[in-house]
CSV table of C-alpha atoms in Angstrom, one decimal:
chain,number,residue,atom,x,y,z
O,15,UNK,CA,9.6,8.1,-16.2
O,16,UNK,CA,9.6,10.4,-19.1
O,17,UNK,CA,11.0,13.5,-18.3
O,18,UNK,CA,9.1,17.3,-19.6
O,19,UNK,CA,11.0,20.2,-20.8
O,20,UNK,CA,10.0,21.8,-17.4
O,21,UNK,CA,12.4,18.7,-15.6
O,22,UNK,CA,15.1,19.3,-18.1
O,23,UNK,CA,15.5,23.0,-17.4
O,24,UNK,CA,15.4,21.9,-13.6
O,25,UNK,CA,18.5,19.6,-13.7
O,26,UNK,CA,20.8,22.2,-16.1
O,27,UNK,CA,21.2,24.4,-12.9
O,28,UNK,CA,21.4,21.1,-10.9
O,29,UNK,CA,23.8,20.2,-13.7
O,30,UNK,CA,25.6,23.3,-13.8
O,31,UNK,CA,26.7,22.8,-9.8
O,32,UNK,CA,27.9,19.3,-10.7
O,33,UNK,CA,24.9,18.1,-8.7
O,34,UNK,CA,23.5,15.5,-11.1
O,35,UNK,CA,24.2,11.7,-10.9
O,36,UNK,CA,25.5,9.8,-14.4
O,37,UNK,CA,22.4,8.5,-15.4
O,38,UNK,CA,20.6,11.9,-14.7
O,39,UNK,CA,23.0,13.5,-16.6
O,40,UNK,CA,23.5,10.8,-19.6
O,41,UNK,CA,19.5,11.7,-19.6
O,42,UNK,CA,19.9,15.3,-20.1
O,43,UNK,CA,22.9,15.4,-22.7
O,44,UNK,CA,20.2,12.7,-24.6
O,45,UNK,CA,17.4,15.9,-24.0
O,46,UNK,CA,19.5,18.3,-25.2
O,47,UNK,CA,21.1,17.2,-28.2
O,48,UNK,CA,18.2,17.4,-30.4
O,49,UNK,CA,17.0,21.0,-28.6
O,50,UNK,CA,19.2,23.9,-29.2
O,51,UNK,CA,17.3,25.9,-26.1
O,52,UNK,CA,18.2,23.3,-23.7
O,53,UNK,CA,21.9,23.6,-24.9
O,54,UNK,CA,21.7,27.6,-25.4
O,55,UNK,CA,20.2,27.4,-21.4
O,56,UNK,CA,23.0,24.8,-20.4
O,57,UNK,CA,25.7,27.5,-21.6
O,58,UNK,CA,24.0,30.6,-19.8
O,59,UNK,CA,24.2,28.4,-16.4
O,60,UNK,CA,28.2,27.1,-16.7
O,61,UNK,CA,28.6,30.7,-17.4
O,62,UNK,CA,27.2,32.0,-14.4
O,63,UNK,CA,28.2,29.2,-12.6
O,64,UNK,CA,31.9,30.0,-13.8
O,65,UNK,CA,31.3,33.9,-12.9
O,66,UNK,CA,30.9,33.2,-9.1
O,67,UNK,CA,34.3,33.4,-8.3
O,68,UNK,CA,34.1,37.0,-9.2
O,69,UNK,CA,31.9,37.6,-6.8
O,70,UNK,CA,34.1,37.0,-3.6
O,71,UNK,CA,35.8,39.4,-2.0
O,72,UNK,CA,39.6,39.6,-2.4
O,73,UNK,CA,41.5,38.5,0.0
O,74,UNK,CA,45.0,41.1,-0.1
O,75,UNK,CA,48.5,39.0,-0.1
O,76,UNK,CA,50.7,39.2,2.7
O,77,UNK,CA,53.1,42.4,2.9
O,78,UNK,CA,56.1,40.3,1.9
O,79,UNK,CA,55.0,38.6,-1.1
O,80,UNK,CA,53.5,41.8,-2.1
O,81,UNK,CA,56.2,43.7,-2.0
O,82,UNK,CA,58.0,41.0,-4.0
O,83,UNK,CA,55.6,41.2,-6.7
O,84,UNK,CA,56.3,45.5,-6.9
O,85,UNK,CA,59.6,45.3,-7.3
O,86,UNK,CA,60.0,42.3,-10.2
O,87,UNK,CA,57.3,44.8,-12.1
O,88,UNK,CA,58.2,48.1,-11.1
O,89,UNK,CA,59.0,50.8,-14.0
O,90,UNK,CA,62.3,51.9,-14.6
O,91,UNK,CA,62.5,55.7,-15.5
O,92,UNK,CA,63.7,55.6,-18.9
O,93,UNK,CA,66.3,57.6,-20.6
O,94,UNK,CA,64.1,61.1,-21.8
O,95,UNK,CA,63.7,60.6,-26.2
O,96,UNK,CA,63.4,63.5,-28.4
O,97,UNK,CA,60.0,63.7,-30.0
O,98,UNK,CA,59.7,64.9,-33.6
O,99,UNK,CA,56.8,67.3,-34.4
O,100,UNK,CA,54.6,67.4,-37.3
O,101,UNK,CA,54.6,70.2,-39.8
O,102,UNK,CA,51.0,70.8,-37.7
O,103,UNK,CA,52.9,70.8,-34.6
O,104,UNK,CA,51.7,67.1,-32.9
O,105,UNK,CA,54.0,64.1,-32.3
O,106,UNK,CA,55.3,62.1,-35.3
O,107,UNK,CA,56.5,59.4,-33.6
O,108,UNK,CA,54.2,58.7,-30.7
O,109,UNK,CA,51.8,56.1,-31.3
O,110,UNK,CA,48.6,56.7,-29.5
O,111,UNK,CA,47.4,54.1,-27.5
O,112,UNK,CA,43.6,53.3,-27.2
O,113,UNK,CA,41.4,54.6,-24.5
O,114,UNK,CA,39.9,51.9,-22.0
O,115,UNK,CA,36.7,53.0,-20.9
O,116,UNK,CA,36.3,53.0,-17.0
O,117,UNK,CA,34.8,50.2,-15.2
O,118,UNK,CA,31.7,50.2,-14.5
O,119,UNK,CA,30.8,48.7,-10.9
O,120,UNK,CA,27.3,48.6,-11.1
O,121,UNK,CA,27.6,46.3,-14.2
O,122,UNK,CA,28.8,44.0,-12.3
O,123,UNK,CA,26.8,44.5,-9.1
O,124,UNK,CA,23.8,43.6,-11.9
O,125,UNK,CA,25.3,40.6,-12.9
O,126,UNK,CA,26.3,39.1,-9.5
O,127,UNK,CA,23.1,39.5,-8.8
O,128,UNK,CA,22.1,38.3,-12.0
O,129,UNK,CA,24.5,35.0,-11.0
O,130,UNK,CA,23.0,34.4,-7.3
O,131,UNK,CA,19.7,34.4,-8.3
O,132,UNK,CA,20.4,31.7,-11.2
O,133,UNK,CA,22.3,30.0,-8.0
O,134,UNK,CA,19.5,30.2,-5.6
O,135,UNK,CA,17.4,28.5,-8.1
O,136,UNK,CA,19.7,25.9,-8.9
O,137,UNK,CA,20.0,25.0,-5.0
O,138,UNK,CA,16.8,25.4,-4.6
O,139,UNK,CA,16.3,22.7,-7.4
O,140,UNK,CA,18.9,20.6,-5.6
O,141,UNK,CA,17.6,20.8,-2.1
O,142,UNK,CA,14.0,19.0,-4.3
O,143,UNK,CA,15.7,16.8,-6.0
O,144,UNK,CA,17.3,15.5,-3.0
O,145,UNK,CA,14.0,15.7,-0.6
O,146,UNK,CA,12.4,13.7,-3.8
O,147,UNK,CA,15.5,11.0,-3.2
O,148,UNK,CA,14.8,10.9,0.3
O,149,UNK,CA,10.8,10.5,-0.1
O,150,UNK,CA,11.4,7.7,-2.0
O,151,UNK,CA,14.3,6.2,-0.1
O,152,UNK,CA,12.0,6.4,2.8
O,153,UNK,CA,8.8,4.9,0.7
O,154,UNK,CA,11.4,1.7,-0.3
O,155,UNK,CA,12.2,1.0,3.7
O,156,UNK,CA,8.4,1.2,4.4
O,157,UNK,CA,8.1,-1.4,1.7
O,158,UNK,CA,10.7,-3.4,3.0
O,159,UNK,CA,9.8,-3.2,6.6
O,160,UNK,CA,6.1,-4.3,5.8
O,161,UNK,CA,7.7,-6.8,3.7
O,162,UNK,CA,9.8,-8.6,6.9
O,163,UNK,CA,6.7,-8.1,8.8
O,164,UNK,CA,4.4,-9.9,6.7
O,165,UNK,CA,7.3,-12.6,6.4
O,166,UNK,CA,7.4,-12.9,10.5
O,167,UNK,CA,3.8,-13.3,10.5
O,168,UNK,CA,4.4,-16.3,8.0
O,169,UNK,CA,7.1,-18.2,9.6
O,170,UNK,CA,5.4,-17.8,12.5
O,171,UNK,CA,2.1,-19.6,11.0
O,172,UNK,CA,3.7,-21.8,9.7
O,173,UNK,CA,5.3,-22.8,12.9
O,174,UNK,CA,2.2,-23.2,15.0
O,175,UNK,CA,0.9,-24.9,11.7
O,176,UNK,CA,3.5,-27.4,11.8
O,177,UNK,CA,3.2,-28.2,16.0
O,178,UNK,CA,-0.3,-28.6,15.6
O,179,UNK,CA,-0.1,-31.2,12.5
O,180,UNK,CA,2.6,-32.8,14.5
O,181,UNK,CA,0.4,-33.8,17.9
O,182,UNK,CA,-0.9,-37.3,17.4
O,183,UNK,CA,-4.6,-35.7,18.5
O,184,UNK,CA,-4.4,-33.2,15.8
O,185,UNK,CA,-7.1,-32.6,13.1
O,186,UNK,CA,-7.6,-30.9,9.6
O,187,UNK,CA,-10.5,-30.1,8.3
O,188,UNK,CA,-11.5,-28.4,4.9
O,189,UNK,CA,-13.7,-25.2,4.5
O,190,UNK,CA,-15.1,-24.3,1.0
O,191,UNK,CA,-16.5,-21.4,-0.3
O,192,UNK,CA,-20.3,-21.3,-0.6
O,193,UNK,CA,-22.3,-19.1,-3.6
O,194,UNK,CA,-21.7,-16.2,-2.2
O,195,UNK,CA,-17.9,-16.4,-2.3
O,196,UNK,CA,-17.1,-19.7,-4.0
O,197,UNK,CA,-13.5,-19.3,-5.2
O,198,UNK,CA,-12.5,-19.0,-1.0
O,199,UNK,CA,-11.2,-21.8,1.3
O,200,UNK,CA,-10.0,-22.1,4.2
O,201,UNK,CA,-8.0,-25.4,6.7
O,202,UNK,CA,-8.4,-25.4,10.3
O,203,UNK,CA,-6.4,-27.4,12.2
O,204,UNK,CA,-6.8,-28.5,15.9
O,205,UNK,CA,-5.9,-30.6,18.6
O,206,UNK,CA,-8.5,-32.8,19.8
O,207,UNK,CA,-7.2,-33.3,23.6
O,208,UNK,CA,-6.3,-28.9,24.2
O,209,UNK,CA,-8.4,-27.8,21.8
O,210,UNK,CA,-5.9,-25.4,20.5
O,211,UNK,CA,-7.0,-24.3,16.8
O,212,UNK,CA,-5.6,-22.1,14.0
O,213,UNK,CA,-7.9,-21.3,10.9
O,214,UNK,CA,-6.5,-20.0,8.2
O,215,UNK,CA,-8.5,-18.3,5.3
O,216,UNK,CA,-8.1,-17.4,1.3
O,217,UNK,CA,-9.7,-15.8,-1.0
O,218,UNK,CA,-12.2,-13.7,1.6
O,219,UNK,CA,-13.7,-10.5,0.4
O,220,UNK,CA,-12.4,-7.3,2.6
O,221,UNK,CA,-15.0,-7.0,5.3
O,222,UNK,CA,-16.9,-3.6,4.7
O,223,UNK,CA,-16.8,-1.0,7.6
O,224,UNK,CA,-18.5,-2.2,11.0
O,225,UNK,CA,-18.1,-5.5,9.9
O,226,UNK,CA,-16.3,-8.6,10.8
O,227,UNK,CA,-16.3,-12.4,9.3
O,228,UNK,CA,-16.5,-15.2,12.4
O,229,UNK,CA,-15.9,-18.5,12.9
O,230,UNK,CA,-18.8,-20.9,14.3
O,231,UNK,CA,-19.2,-24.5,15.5
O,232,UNK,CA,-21.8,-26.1,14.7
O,233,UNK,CA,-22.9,-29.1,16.8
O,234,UNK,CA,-26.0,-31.1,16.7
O,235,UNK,CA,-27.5,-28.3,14.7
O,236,UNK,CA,-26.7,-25.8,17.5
O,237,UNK,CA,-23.9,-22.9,16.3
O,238,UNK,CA,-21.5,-21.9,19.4
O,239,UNK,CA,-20.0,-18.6,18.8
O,240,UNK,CA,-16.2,-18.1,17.9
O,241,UNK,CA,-14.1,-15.0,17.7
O,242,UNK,CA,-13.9,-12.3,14.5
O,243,UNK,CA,-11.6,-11.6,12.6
O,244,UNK,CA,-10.5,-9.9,9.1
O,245,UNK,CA,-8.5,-10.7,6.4
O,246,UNK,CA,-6.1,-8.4,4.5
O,247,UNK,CA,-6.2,-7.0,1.4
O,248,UNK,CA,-4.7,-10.4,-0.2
O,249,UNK,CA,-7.8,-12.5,1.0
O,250,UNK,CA,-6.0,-14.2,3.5
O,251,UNK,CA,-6.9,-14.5,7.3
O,252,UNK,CA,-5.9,-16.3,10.2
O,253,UNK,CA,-7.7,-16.4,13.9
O,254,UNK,CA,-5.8,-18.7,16.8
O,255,UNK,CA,-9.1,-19.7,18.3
O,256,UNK,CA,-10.1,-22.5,21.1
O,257,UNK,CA,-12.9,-25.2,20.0
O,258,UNK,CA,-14.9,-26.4,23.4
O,259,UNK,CA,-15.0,-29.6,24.3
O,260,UNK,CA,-18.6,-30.3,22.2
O,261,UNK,CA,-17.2,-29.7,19.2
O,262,UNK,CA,-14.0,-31.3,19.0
O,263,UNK,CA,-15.4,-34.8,17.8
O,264,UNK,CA,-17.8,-34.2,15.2
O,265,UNK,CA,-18.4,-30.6,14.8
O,266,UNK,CA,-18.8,-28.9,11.7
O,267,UNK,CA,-16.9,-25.5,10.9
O,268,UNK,CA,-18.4,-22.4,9.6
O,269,UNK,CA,-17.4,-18.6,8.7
O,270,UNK,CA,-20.1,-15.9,8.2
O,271,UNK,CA,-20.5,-12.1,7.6
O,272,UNK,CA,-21.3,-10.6,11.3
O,273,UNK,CA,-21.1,-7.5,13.1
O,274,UNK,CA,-17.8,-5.8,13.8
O,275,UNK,CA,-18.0,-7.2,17.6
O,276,UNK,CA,-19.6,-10.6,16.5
O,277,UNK,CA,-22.8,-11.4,18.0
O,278,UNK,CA,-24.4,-14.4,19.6
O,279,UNK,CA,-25.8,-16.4,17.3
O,280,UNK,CA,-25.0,-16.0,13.4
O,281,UNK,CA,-27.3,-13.5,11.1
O,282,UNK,CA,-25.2,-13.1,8.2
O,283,UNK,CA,-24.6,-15.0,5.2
O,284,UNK,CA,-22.2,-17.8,5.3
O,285,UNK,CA,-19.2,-17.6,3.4
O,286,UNK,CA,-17.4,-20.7,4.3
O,287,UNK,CA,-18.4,-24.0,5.6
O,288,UNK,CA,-16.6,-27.5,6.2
């Protein structure tokens, strides 16, 4: 994904917290070594980053160590040196040292506050970084989860496929796609003695809203109503069904275009036939 300049100024606060990963960061030393405000920006945010620590309060040693400290630095009163004066009266041989100018605490009250709002932002930027990990951490397992489902529900075919073809009363027949929908197919296979059926479907348009594809037996030139059903997004389908007695000899198999809760006899178009 290619990154704006809006993403890069984003991560330098991430970056400045030692919040980035190496490839995020391999990324942005890429960005910012051919843009000299990305790098200007970068140096602002280690630098405030860095100034932090002056912001805590200081904690005072303990009486011991302190007094330690005093007396290895404590002044010695030295021994008193005769000053020589000027014709105009001032010291000759004092050197003047340089005024310091006072501190000045609301300087510094400015720039903490200067430094926790740059740090607000840059957990702020953190805190979406990471919810953006976690999104798409949590978008992955959906994918994987519907992934082992849709592999359950194929094993599992494939094992009621396999009993089915394996009883000696067992038949398959063909289904092929008429004009309307000629590049779908289907196989249903069932037991002659129980009945016991499984269609399975390919290539099937989605079924609009309030409507359903079902399965029909056709005997004599009579249809006997199945169950619905809908395939998936992929075109493919399956309905475990029952074919009565009538039609288990010579019956001839077809799929049309019904109503959501199937109806009676078949008023759609048919989409598959054996």
């Amino acid at each position: 994904m290619d990154l704006t300049r809006e993403n890069h100024e984003e991560m330098l606060a991430a970056r400045a917290l030692g919040a980035l990963t190496d490839a995020e960061a391999s990324q942005l030393e890429t960005a910012m070594a051919s843009d000299a405000g990305l790098r200007a920006l970068a140096l602002e945010m280690d630098e405030a980053a860095a100034m932090l620590a002056y912001a805590a309060e200081p904690i005072p040693p303990p009486a011991a160590i302190r007094e330690r400290i005093l007396s290895s630095t404590r002044i010695r009163t030295a021994v008193p040196r005769r000053v020589e004066l000027a014709s105009d009266g001032t010291p000759e041989n004092v050197v003047a040292f340089p005024v310091r100018e006072a501190n000045r605490p609301s300087a510094w009250r400015n720039r903490i506050a200067a430094i926790a709002a740059v740090l607000v932002i840059g957990f702020a930027v953190i805190t979406f970084i990471q919810l953006r990990r976690a999104t798409d951490a949590a978008a992955d397992l959906l994918k994987s989860n519907q992934r082992v489902q849709e592999l359950e529900r194929e094993v599992t075919h494939q094992r009621e496929l396999r009993d089915l073809l394996a009883s000696p009363d067992s038949s398959l027949v063909a289904m092929n796609g008429t004009e309307v929908t000629p590049a779908a197919n289907a196989k249903i296979v069932y037991d002659r003695k129980t009945g016991q059926a499984l269609l399975v479907t390919d290539k099937l348009p989605v079924a609009p809203a309030g409507k359903a594809y079902q399965l029909w037996f056709i005997v004599d030139g009579k249809p006997i109503p199945s169950q619905v059903f809908k395939p998936g997004a992929d075109g493919r389908g399956e309905l475990r069904t029952q074919v009565p007695p009538e039609g288990r000899s010579n019956a001839i198999f077809a799929v049309t275009l019904e109503k959501e809760a199937g109806v009676l006899a078949p008023e759609g178009k048919i989409y598959l036939k054996s």
